[in-house]
Short mmCIF file of C-alpha atoms in Angstrom, two decimals:
data_model
loop_
_atom_site.label_atom_id
_atom_site.label_comp_id
_atom_site.label_asym_id
_atom_site.label_seq_id
_atom_site.Cartn_x
_atom_site.Cartn_y
_atom_site.Cartn_z
CA TRP A 262 221.64 -117.32 152.86
CA LYS A 263 221.04 -119.41 155.97
CA SER A 264 217.31 -119.47 155.35
CA LEU A 265 217.95 -120.64 151.78
CA GLN A 266 220.27 -123.37 153.00
CA GLY A 267 217.40 -124.99 154.89
CA TRP A 268 216.35 -125.41 158.46
CA GLY A 269 218.40 -128.59 158.70
CA LEU A 270 221.57 -126.52 159.21
CA HIS A 271 220.30 -125.28 162.57
CA LEU A 272 218.80 -128.41 164.11
CA PHE A 273 221.56 -129.25 166.62
CA PRO A 274 223.07 -126.01 167.99
CA GLY A 275 225.64 -126.13 170.76
CA GLN A 276 226.44 -129.86 170.42
CA PRO A 277 229.93 -131.39 170.89
CA PRO A 278 231.67 -131.97 167.53
CA LEU A 279 231.37 -135.78 167.56
CA THR A 280 227.73 -135.77 168.68
CA PHE A 281 227.03 -132.97 166.21
CA SER A 282 228.48 -134.98 163.30
CA CYS A 283 226.75 -138.23 164.31
CA ARG A 284 223.37 -136.56 164.56
CA TYR A 285 223.68 -135.01 161.12
CA ARG A 286 224.80 -138.35 159.72
CA GLY A 287 221.70 -139.94 161.20
CA LEU A 288 219.54 -137.14 159.83
CA THR A 289 221.01 -137.64 156.35
CA LEU A 290 220.40 -141.39 156.46
CA VAL A 291 216.81 -140.98 157.63
CA LEU A 292 215.91 -138.25 155.14
CA THR A 293 217.45 -139.99 152.12
CA PHE A 294 215.83 -143.25 153.23
CA LEU A 295 212.40 -141.58 153.35
CA CYS A 296 213.02 -139.85 150.02
CA TYR A 297 213.77 -142.99 148.06
CA THR A 298 211.13 -144.98 149.91
CA SER A 299 208.59 -142.51 148.56
CA TYR A 300 210.05 -142.80 145.05
CA HIS A 301 209.44 -146.56 145.00
CA LEU A 302 206.14 -146.16 146.82
CA SER A 303 204.89 -144.06 143.89
CA ARG A 304 206.16 -146.56 141.27
CA LYS A 305 204.47 -149.63 142.68
CA PRO A 306 200.73 -148.89 142.17
CA ILE A 307 200.78 -149.65 138.43
CA SER A 308 201.64 -153.31 139.10
CA ILE A 309 198.78 -153.59 141.61
CA VAL A 310 196.21 -151.84 139.42
CA LYS A 311 196.94 -153.90 136.28
CA SER A 312 194.75 -156.80 137.35
CA GLN A 313 191.91 -154.35 138.03
CA LEU A 314 192.21 -152.67 134.65
CA HIS A 315 191.57 -156.04 132.99
CA PRO A 316 189.88 -158.34 135.55
CA ASN A 317 188.13 -161.65 134.92
CA CYS A 318 184.66 -160.21 134.29
CA SER A 319 183.04 -163.62 133.79
CA ALA A 320 183.61 -164.33 137.49
CA LEU A 321 181.46 -161.29 138.29
CA GLY A 322 178.48 -162.54 136.30
CA PRO A 323 176.65 -160.82 133.41
CA ASN A 324 176.86 -157.12 132.71
CA PRO A 325 174.38 -155.47 135.12
CA HIS A 326 173.86 -152.52 132.75
CA ASN A 327 172.78 -154.49 129.68
CA ASP A 328 172.30 -158.03 128.40
CA SER A 329 175.69 -158.20 126.68
CA ASN A 330 177.67 -161.39 127.15
CA SER A 331 180.99 -159.59 126.79
CA SER A 332 183.66 -161.03 129.07
CA THR A 333 185.39 -157.65 129.31
CA TRP A 334 182.47 -155.45 130.35
CA CYS A 335 184.15 -154.57 133.66
CA SER A 336 187.59 -153.77 132.14
CA TRP A 337 188.88 -150.23 131.77
CA ALA A 338 189.27 -149.17 128.15
CA PRO A 339 191.68 -149.18 126.34
CA PHE A 340 192.87 -152.22 128.32
CA ASP A 341 189.75 -154.27 127.59
CA GLY A 342 191.06 -155.96 124.44
CA ASP A 343 192.93 -159.21 123.92
CA ASN A 344 196.16 -157.23 123.60
CA TYR A 345 195.93 -155.91 127.16
CA LYS A 346 199.25 -157.50 128.19
CA GLU A 347 201.04 -155.71 125.36
CA LEU A 348 199.44 -152.42 126.44
CA PHE A 349 200.54 -153.01 130.03
CA GLY A 350 204.03 -153.66 128.70
CA ALA A 351 203.86 -150.36 126.80
CA LEU A 352 202.92 -148.51 130.01
CA ASP A 353 205.86 -150.05 131.87
CA ASN A 354 208.19 -149.40 128.98
CA ALA A 355 207.16 -145.76 128.65
CA PHE A 356 208.23 -145.13 132.24
CA LEU A 357 211.37 -147.26 132.19
CA VAL A 358 212.77 -146.12 128.83
CA ALA A 359 212.29 -142.49 129.86
CA TYR A 360 213.94 -143.33 133.19
CA ALA A 361 216.90 -145.04 131.51
CA ILE A 362 217.49 -142.17 129.07
CA GLY A 363 217.03 -139.51 131.72
CA MET A 364 219.36 -141.24 134.18
CA PHE A 365 222.45 -140.71 132.00
CA ILE A 366 221.70 -136.99 131.92
CA SER A 367 220.58 -136.75 135.52
CA GLY A 368 223.99 -137.55 136.99
CA ILE A 369 225.59 -134.72 135.02
CA PHE A 370 223.02 -132.24 136.36
CA GLY A 371 223.37 -133.70 139.84
CA GLU A 372 227.09 -132.84 139.93
CA ARG A 373 226.43 -129.23 138.93
CA LEU A 374 223.21 -128.27 140.75
CA PRO A 375 222.43 -128.03 144.49
CA LEU A 376 221.34 -131.56 145.39
CA ARG A 377 218.68 -130.37 147.81
CA TYR A 378 216.89 -128.32 145.17
CA TYR A 379 217.37 -130.99 142.51
CA LEU A 380 216.05 -133.81 144.70
CA SER A 381 213.09 -132.00 146.25
CA GLY A 382 212.02 -130.48 142.92
CA GLY A 383 212.06 -133.90 141.27
CA MET A 384 209.97 -135.39 144.07
CA VAL A 385 207.29 -132.71 143.83
CA LEU A 386 207.06 -133.13 140.05
CA SER A 387 206.95 -136.91 140.40
CA GLY A 388 204.05 -136.57 142.82
CA LEU A 389 202.27 -134.35 140.32
CA PHE A 390 202.54 -136.80 137.41
CA THR A 391 201.62 -139.77 139.63
CA MET A 392 198.46 -137.97 140.72
CA LEU A 393 197.63 -137.02 137.13
CA PHE A 394 197.76 -140.70 136.18
CA GLY A 395 195.27 -141.52 138.93
CA LEU A 396 193.03 -138.61 138.00
CA GLY A 397 192.44 -140.39 134.69
CA TYR A 398 190.02 -142.60 136.64
CA PHE A 399 187.96 -139.69 137.97
CA TRP A 400 188.13 -137.79 134.67
CA ASP A 401 186.97 -140.95 132.87
CA ILE A 402 189.90 -140.97 130.44
CA HIS A 403 190.08 -143.99 128.11
CA VAL A 404 192.81 -143.04 125.64
CA LEU A 405 196.17 -144.79 125.81
CA TRP A 406 198.30 -141.76 124.96
CA TYR A 407 197.28 -139.94 128.17
CA PHE A 408 198.59 -142.72 130.40
CA ILE A 409 201.71 -143.14 128.24
CA VAL A 410 202.54 -139.41 128.47
CA MET A 411 202.13 -139.42 132.26
CA GLN A 412 204.46 -142.42 132.51
CA VAL A 413 207.10 -140.79 130.30
CA PHE A 414 207.17 -137.53 132.28
CA ASN A 415 207.16 -139.41 135.57
CA GLY A 416 210.06 -141.58 134.42
CA LEU A 417 212.10 -138.50 133.50
CA VAL A 418 211.59 -136.64 136.79
CA GLN A 419 212.19 -139.76 138.89
CA THR A 420 215.78 -139.84 137.63
CA THR A 421 216.53 -137.01 140.06
CA GLY A 422 216.29 -139.43 142.97
CA TRP A 423 218.96 -142.09 142.90
CA PRO A 424 222.08 -140.06 142.01
CA SER A 425 221.10 -137.43 144.57
CA VAL A 426 220.51 -139.73 147.55
CA VAL A 427 223.60 -141.88 146.88
CA THR A 428 225.74 -138.76 146.55
CA CYS A 429 224.39 -137.34 149.81
CA VAL A 430 225.11 -140.56 151.69
CA GLY A 431 228.54 -140.84 150.05
CA ASN A 432 229.34 -137.29 151.16
CA TRP A 433 228.72 -138.21 154.80
CA PHE A 434 230.04 -141.79 155.05
CA GLY A 435 233.51 -143.15 154.25
CA LYS A 436 234.31 -146.70 153.21
CA GLY A 437 234.45 -148.30 156.68
CA LYS A 438 231.47 -150.66 156.75
CA ARG A 439 229.85 -149.04 153.74
CA GLY A 440 228.45 -152.34 152.42
CA LEU A 441 226.52 -153.07 155.63
CA ILE A 442 225.39 -149.47 156.18
CA MET A 443 224.22 -149.08 152.61
CA GLY A 444 222.72 -152.57 152.61
CA ILE A 445 220.49 -151.60 155.52
CA TRP A 446 219.85 -148.14 154.06
CA ASN A 447 218.99 -149.63 150.65
CA SER A 448 216.03 -151.44 152.20
CA HIS A 449 214.15 -148.25 151.28
CA THR A 450 213.60 -149.84 147.85
CA SER A 451 211.77 -152.83 149.27
CA VAL A 452 210.05 -150.83 152.01
CA GLY A 453 208.73 -148.47 149.34
CA ASN A 454 207.50 -151.37 147.23
CA ILE A 455 205.76 -152.93 150.22
CA LEU A 456 204.10 -149.69 151.31
CA GLY A 457 203.16 -148.91 147.71
CA SER A 458 201.51 -152.31 147.36
CA LEU A 459 199.59 -151.99 150.60
CA ILE A 460 198.46 -148.41 149.98
CA ALA A 461 197.43 -149.13 146.38
CA GLY A 462 195.62 -152.27 147.51
CA VAL A 463 193.31 -150.29 149.77
CA TRP A 464 191.54 -148.63 146.82
CA VAL A 465 192.36 -150.91 143.90
CA SER A 466 188.96 -152.61 143.86
CA SER A 467 186.84 -149.55 144.66
CA ALA A 468 188.47 -146.48 143.08
CA TRP A 469 191.86 -147.37 141.56
CA GLY A 470 192.61 -143.70 140.86
CA LEU A 471 193.28 -143.20 144.57
CA SER A 472 195.93 -145.91 144.37
CA PHE A 473 198.00 -143.31 142.47
CA ILE A 474 196.79 -140.06 143.99
CA VAL A 475 197.65 -140.96 147.60
CA PRO A 476 201.26 -142.08 146.79
CA GLY A 477 201.62 -138.92 144.69
CA ILE A 478 200.67 -136.76 147.66
CA ILE A 479 203.10 -138.67 149.88
CA ILE A 480 206.16 -138.25 147.62
CA ALA A 481 205.42 -134.54 147.13
CA ALA A 482 205.13 -134.05 150.91
CA VAL A 483 208.42 -135.88 151.57
CA GLY A 484 210.03 -133.72 148.88
CA LEU A 485 209.07 -130.59 150.82
CA ILE A 486 210.50 -132.06 154.03
CA CYS A 487 213.72 -132.81 152.15
CA PHE A 488 213.90 -129.22 150.90
CA PHE A 489 213.80 -127.81 154.41
CA PHE A 490 216.00 -130.27 156.31
CA LEU A 491 218.49 -132.07 154.03
CA VAL A 492 222.16 -131.13 154.50
CA GLU A 493 224.25 -132.02 151.45
CA TYR A 494 227.83 -131.74 152.73
CA PRO A 495 229.44 -132.17 156.19
CA GLU A 496 231.32 -128.92 155.55
CA ASP A 497 228.02 -127.02 155.43
CA VAL A 498 227.65 -127.56 159.18
CA GLY A 499 231.32 -127.44 160.13
CA CYS A 500 231.96 -131.20 160.12
CA SER A 501 234.96 -132.90 158.52
CA PRO A 502 234.28 -134.95 155.38
CA PRO A 503 234.84 -138.72 155.64
CA LEU A 504 237.93 -140.59 154.49
CA HIS A 505 237.15 -142.48 151.29
CA HIS A 506 240.41 -144.43 151.15
CA VAL A 507 242.68 -146.14 153.66
CA ARG A 508 246.42 -145.60 153.85
CA VAL A 509 248.42 -148.65 152.83
CA THR A 510 252.12 -149.44 153.03
CA SER A 511 254.48 -148.98 150.12
CA ASN A 512 254.70 -152.68 149.29
CA GLU A 513 250.92 -152.90 148.82
CA LYS A 514 250.38 -150.26 146.15
CA ASP A 515 249.60 -152.61 143.30
CA PRO A 516 245.78 -152.69 143.07
CA GLU A 517 245.92 -156.04 141.30
CA ALA A 518 247.50 -157.62 144.36
CA ILE A 519 245.74 -155.78 147.17
CA THR A 520 242.95 -156.95 149.35
CA SER A 521 241.63 -155.83 152.68
CA ASN A 522 238.40 -155.58 154.53
CA GLU A 523 237.41 -153.03 151.90
CA GLY A 524 237.98 -155.37 148.94
CA PRO A 525 240.22 -155.14 145.86
CA LEU A 526 238.21 -152.35 144.24
CA SER A 527 238.29 -150.08 147.23
CA THR A 528 241.97 -149.92 148.14
CA SER A 529 244.32 -147.07 147.48
CA GLY A 530 247.82 -145.89 148.04
CA GLN A 531 246.57 -142.46 148.92
CA SER A 532 244.91 -140.79 151.85
CA SER A 533 242.52 -137.89 151.75
CA THR A 534 243.53 -136.72 155.21
CA ASP A 535 244.86 -133.39 154.02
CA SER A 536 241.77 -132.50 152.08
CA SER A 537 239.44 -133.66 154.85
CA ASN A 538 240.97 -131.38 157.46
CA SER A 539 240.26 -128.19 155.57
CA PRO A 540 236.84 -126.71 154.87
CA LYS A 541 235.38 -126.77 151.41
CA GLU A 542 236.41 -123.70 149.39
CA PRO A 543 234.63 -123.09 146.08
CA ALA A 544 237.83 -121.83 144.42
CA GLU A 545 239.68 -125.06 145.16
CA GLU A 546 236.92 -127.49 144.19
CA PRO A 547 237.88 -129.87 141.35
CA GLU A 548 235.85 -129.83 138.19
CA ALA A 549 233.06 -132.37 137.78
CA ILE A 550 234.20 -135.46 135.90
CA SER A 551 233.11 -135.99 132.30
CA PHE A 552 230.90 -138.85 131.15
CA LEU A 553 233.78 -140.61 129.36
CA GLY A 554 236.07 -140.03 132.31
CA ALA A 555 233.58 -141.81 134.58
CA VAL A 556 233.23 -144.71 132.16
CA ARG A 557 237.03 -145.22 132.19
CA ILE A 558 237.08 -145.85 135.94
CA PRO A 559 238.04 -149.54 136.41
CA GLY A 560 234.97 -151.66 137.12
CA VAL A 561 232.29 -149.20 135.97
CA VAL A 562 231.59 -150.99 132.67
CA GLU A 563 231.48 -154.48 134.19
CA PHE A 564 229.18 -153.57 137.07
CA SER A 565 226.97 -151.45 134.81
CA LEU A 566 226.37 -154.34 132.40
CA CYS A 567 225.86 -156.77 135.27
CA LEU A 568 223.25 -154.44 136.74
CA LEU A 569 221.49 -154.29 133.37
CA PHE A 570 220.58 -157.98 133.63
CA ALA A 571 220.12 -158.02 137.41
CA LYS A 572 217.68 -155.11 137.20
CA LEU A 573 215.89 -156.79 134.29
CA VAL A 574 214.99 -159.64 136.63
CA SER A 575 214.13 -157.42 139.60
CA TYR A 576 211.85 -155.06 137.67
CA THR A 577 210.07 -157.90 135.89
CA PHE A 578 209.03 -159.13 139.33
CA LEU A 579 208.23 -155.57 140.42
CA TYR A 580 205.77 -154.98 137.58
CA TRP A 581 204.45 -158.48 136.78
CA LEU A 582 204.49 -160.57 139.97
CA PRO A 583 200.96 -159.59 141.15
CA LEU A 584 199.49 -160.37 137.72
CA TYR A 585 201.41 -163.67 137.62
CA ILE A 586 199.94 -164.65 140.99
CA VAL A 587 196.42 -163.79 139.81
CA ASN A 588 196.83 -165.68 136.51
CA VAL A 589 198.30 -168.75 138.20
CA GLY A 590 195.45 -168.63 140.72
CA GLU A 591 192.91 -168.59 137.91
CA PHE A 592 194.62 -171.55 136.25
CA LEU A 593 194.68 -173.50 139.51
CA GLY A 594 191.01 -172.65 139.96
CA TRP A 595 190.32 -174.17 136.54
CA VAL A 596 192.26 -177.30 137.59
CA ARG A 597 190.23 -177.45 140.79
CA GLU A 598 186.95 -177.25 138.89
CA GLU A 599 188.06 -179.96 136.46
CA GLN A 600 189.04 -182.26 139.30
CA ALA A 601 185.78 -181.59 141.13
CA TRP A 602 183.86 -182.37 137.94
CA GLN A 603 185.76 -185.66 137.64
CA GLY A 604 185.17 -186.48 141.31
CA GLU A 605 188.85 -186.27 142.19
CA GLN A 606 190.53 -184.69 145.19
CA LEU A 607 192.51 -181.48 144.93
CA LEU A 608 196.22 -181.78 144.23
CA THR A 609 196.97 -179.49 147.18
CA PRO A 610 194.90 -177.67 149.75
CA LEU A 611 196.22 -174.36 148.38
CA LEU A 612 194.47 -174.73 145.04
CA SER A 613 191.14 -173.63 146.44
CA LEU A 614 192.82 -170.63 148.06
CA THR A 615 194.92 -169.35 145.15
CA ALA A 616 191.94 -169.66 142.86
CA HIS A 617 190.34 -166.79 144.78
CA PHE A 618 193.32 -164.41 144.78
CA GLY A 619 192.10 -161.02 143.67
CA ALA A 620 194.08 -157.89 142.92
CA LYS A 621 194.48 -156.90 146.57
CA GLU A 622 195.45 -160.38 147.81
CA ALA A 623 197.97 -160.85 145.00
CA GLY A 624 199.48 -157.45 145.78
CA ASP A 625 199.79 -158.33 149.45
CA LEU A 626 201.44 -161.67 148.67
CA SER A 627 203.89 -160.03 146.25
CA THR A 628 205.28 -157.89 149.10
CA LEU A 629 207.05 -160.99 150.40
CA PHE A 630 209.42 -160.71 147.44
CA ASP A 631 210.40 -157.28 148.73
CA VAL A 632 210.77 -158.58 152.28
CA GLY A 633 213.33 -160.98 150.86
CA GLY A 634 214.93 -158.03 149.06
CA ILE A 635 215.51 -156.26 152.38
CA LEU A 636 217.22 -159.32 153.84
CA GLY A 637 219.23 -159.91 150.67
CA GLY A 638 220.55 -156.35 150.53
CA ILE A 639 221.70 -156.44 154.15
CA PHE A 640 223.23 -159.90 153.75
CA ALA A 641 225.08 -158.92 150.55
CA GLY A 642 226.49 -155.78 152.17
CA LEU A 643 227.60 -157.63 155.30
CA ILE A 644 229.30 -160.46 153.41
CA SER A 645 231.03 -158.13 150.95
CA ASP A 646 232.40 -156.04 153.83
CA TYR A 647 233.68 -159.12 155.64
CA ALA A 648 235.09 -160.94 152.60
CA GLY A 649 236.28 -157.82 150.80
CA GLY A 650 234.77 -158.83 147.46
CA ARG A 651 231.77 -157.02 146.03
CA ALA A 652 231.83 -158.81 142.65
CA THR A 653 232.27 -162.28 144.15
CA THR A 654 229.35 -161.72 146.51
CA CYS A 655 227.15 -160.69 143.59
CA CYS A 656 228.20 -163.68 141.48
CA VAL A 657 227.52 -166.25 144.18
CA MET A 658 224.02 -164.86 144.82
CA LEU A 659 223.24 -164.72 141.09
CA VAL A 660 224.37 -168.32 140.58
CA ILE A 661 222.10 -169.52 143.38
CA ALA A 662 219.20 -167.34 142.15
CA ALA A 663 218.91 -169.10 138.77
CA PRO A 664 217.79 -172.54 140.07
CA MET A 665 215.64 -170.91 142.75
CA LEU A 666 213.65 -169.04 140.07
CA PHE A 667 213.11 -172.33 138.26
CA LEU A 668 211.87 -173.97 141.47
CA TYR A 669 209.54 -171.07 142.31
CA ASN A 670 207.83 -171.33 138.93
CA HIS A 671 207.31 -175.09 139.26
CA VAL A 672 206.68 -175.70 142.96
CA GLY A 673 206.06 -172.21 144.36
CA GLN A 674 202.28 -172.74 144.35
CA ASN A 675 202.29 -176.14 146.07
CA GLY A 676 201.35 -174.72 149.45
CA ILE A 677 201.01 -171.39 151.17
CA GLY A 678 204.15 -172.06 153.22
CA THR A 679 206.13 -173.02 150.13
CA SER A 680 204.93 -169.93 148.28
CA ILE A 681 205.94 -167.62 151.13
CA ALA A 682 209.36 -169.22 151.57
CA MET A 683 210.14 -169.23 147.85
CA LEU A 684 209.13 -165.58 147.40
CA ILE A 685 211.36 -164.48 150.28
CA VAL A 686 214.35 -166.54 149.09
CA CYS A 687 213.97 -165.41 145.47
CA GLY A 688 213.61 -161.80 146.58
CA ALA A 689 216.81 -162.01 148.62
CA LEU A 690 218.86 -163.62 145.85
CA VAL A 691 217.54 -161.36 143.06
CA ASN A 692 217.60 -158.02 144.91
CA GLY A 693 220.78 -158.65 146.93
CA PRO A 694 223.23 -158.10 144.03
CA TYR A 695 221.04 -155.31 142.64
CA ALA A 696 221.12 -153.51 145.99
CA LEU A 697 224.88 -153.99 146.45
CA ILE A 698 225.79 -152.67 143.00
CA THR A 699 223.56 -149.60 143.16
CA THR A 700 224.79 -148.58 146.61
CA ALA A 701 228.16 -149.71 147.98
CA VAL A 702 229.72 -150.55 144.60
CA SER A 703 228.57 -147.24 143.07
CA ALA A 704 229.94 -145.33 146.05
CA ASP A 705 233.23 -147.27 145.90
CA LEU A 706 233.71 -146.56 142.20
CA GLY A 707 232.60 -142.93 142.56
CA THR A 708 235.44 -142.41 145.07
CA HIS A 709 237.93 -144.70 143.31
CA GLU A 710 241.66 -144.10 143.90
CA SER A 711 242.15 -143.26 140.22
CA LEU A 712 240.14 -140.06 140.83
CA LYS A 713 242.84 -138.79 143.22
CA GLY A 714 240.36 -137.46 145.75
CA ASN A 715 237.96 -135.82 143.28
CA ALA A 716 234.54 -136.27 144.92
CA LYS A 717 232.78 -134.73 141.93
CA ALA A 718 232.40 -138.13 140.23
CA LEU A 719 230.01 -139.85 142.62
CA SER A 720 226.76 -138.64 141.10
CA THR A 721 227.91 -139.24 137.51
CA VAL A 722 229.20 -142.76 138.23
CA THR A 723 226.02 -143.62 140.10
CA ALA A 724 223.92 -142.34 137.20
CA ILE A 725 225.92 -144.34 134.63
CA ILE A 726 225.60 -147.58 136.58
CA ASP A 727 221.93 -147.13 137.43
CA GLY A 728 221.14 -145.75 133.97
CA THR A 729 222.60 -148.84 132.31
CA GLY A 730 220.69 -150.98 134.77
CA SER A 731 217.53 -149.08 133.89
CA ILE A 732 217.86 -150.25 130.29
CA GLY A 733 217.42 -153.76 131.66
CA ALA A 734 214.59 -152.53 133.86
CA ALA A 735 212.85 -151.32 130.70
CA LEU A 736 213.55 -154.50 128.73
CA GLY A 737 212.38 -156.91 131.45
CA PRO A 738 208.71 -155.85 131.73
CA LEU A 739 208.56 -155.33 127.94
CA LEU A 740 209.81 -158.84 127.25
CA ALA A 741 207.50 -160.23 129.92
CA GLY A 742 204.54 -158.58 128.20
CA LEU A 743 205.57 -160.06 124.84
CA ILE A 744 206.48 -163.53 126.13
CA SER A 745 203.75 -164.12 128.73
CA PRO A 746 201.03 -164.92 126.13
CA THR A 747 203.15 -167.96 125.16
CA GLY A 748 203.22 -169.15 128.78
CA TRP A 749 204.72 -168.06 132.09
CA ASN A 750 207.34 -170.82 131.86
CA ASN A 751 209.02 -168.95 129.01
CA VAL A 752 209.10 -165.75 131.08
CA PHE A 753 210.98 -167.55 133.84
CA TYR A 754 213.43 -169.06 131.35
CA MET A 755 214.17 -165.52 130.18
CA LEU A 756 214.76 -164.40 133.77
CA ILE A 757 217.09 -167.34 134.46
CA ALA A 758 219.12 -166.56 131.32
CA ALA A 759 219.44 -162.93 132.43
CA ASP A 760 220.74 -164.02 135.86
CA VAL A 761 223.40 -166.21 134.25
CA LEU A 762 224.52 -163.40 131.92
CA ALA A 763 224.75 -160.97 134.85
CA CYS A 764 227.09 -163.38 136.61
CA LEU A 765 229.29 -163.97 133.54
CA LEU A 766 229.79 -160.24 132.99
CA LEU A 767 231.54 -159.95 136.37
CA THR A 768 234.03 -162.73 135.63
CA ARG A 769 237.01 -160.41 135.09
CA VAL A 770 236.39 -158.49 138.31
CA VAL A 771 235.89 -161.72 140.26
CA VAL A 772 239.21 -163.07 138.94
CA LYS A 773 240.87 -159.82 140.02
CA GLU A 774 239.41 -160.15 143.51
CA VAL A 775 240.50 -163.78 143.82
CA ARG A 776 244.04 -162.87 142.75
CA GLY A 777 244.04 -160.11 145.33
CA TRP A 778 243.01 -162.57 148.05
CA CYS A 779 245.66 -165.06 146.95
CA GLY A 780 248.35 -162.37 146.97
CA TYR A 781 247.24 -161.18 150.37
CA MET A 782 247.30 -164.69 151.83
CA ALA A 783 250.73 -165.34 150.30
CA ARG A 784 252.12 -162.16 151.84
CA LYS A 785 250.49 -163.01 155.15
CA ARG A 786 252.05 -166.49 155.20
CA GLY A 787 255.43 -164.99 154.32
CA TYR A 788 255.09 -162.47 157.15
CA VAL A 789 254.25 -165.26 159.62
CA ARG A 790 257.31 -167.29 158.55
CA THR A 791 259.51 -164.22 158.94
#
């Protein structure tokens, strides 16, 4: 039995209880961080490779193999036609629709299966399908259905990741400073995107198949490490589970009027002290919550719908930003040539630089959006912990994000410094709310006071929230593929509208948080007068 439980159970023998618990907490954070970093690392190559599947062949000169004047001689069939953007959208959508559908089912399995097996098995299968996509280059495959099928299967198996890692972290960490801890931990999303871009960029211009094969090997290897060392529950190693709720006084039991450092959604009139002092016994474990029961938890619907639109914006950037940078560079190059022909000076010194952005350079520049995402996730977690309002933090960042997206589209290419700054700021404002909802908010709602200490809801709640968000993740790249032929301005208008809708959907929860703050301040002033 011990050998089946994994080597991770025996890493720190003979340690004092507090040191023992802290080390396993650290191990859990590191392992889950590496796991989901590898998930995103394996998703990113498709956005880097797109511009290589349909490059600007006219810039490379005539076809060296024949005298054809075709402008698509260097493209990879079937992406060599005029409908290549629609085909790219179909590739993205195949993955994301499968991911969205699978996510609703994944949480249910995650509550009922050993998380270590579920997570590591999904990672190995994801590595397999990622490598099979890249092998299409070496096998000289030019049929669309092969790449679509690989994307569908990869999308399904990747749903094992998010509910599993959030549940593991939630099992080890109580509310405390959950927003800050999970904000830092959630940087795995952006770190994975950055590493995926850099790794894919190494081979994108020479042998793009390796841009998928290498990330596939990495995620499979991390999955094996997870299998041997991940510890799912504190009780498995003799540690006490964390407290998910704070004890409050009798005159503060109305959740509509409560606020604290944990925020209106995270307060409770109960304490899980009794259950935390006893070891986990299978006979006394509560049953896993049903899908409808999880949906009825206050706040799940609002945050799920908000994430739908927030993730729409984030994933549109994830899949289309490198191609946008390349296309804008080509347009600016055309402007530069026109001005040179007319004997005029360049509008900006950057025009001559962006005109030469290839697939690798565009991929490298797009990583700045993910750098901003790291900062935004940490900032959102820190502010929401301090202010005690998850929804309000999300709304403020979404409101500011809308005009910043407009500015990036219109002035983001006016200088290399401007482009870098705008990408970082937009990344922070777009990914900050997305990171907060998928981590701290999901963990808060999965351990909500209405569950009366039932910890069997965390994976299901996380899957519902992220699954709903994944519908937006599927719609965003699809809409971008359909709208981009009419002009990139229209794509950005769509993203701005989605940001505004995400903010409006949290209005009721924001009002509840504000009322909680007002009630708290009124009680505080009354206490001071007394």
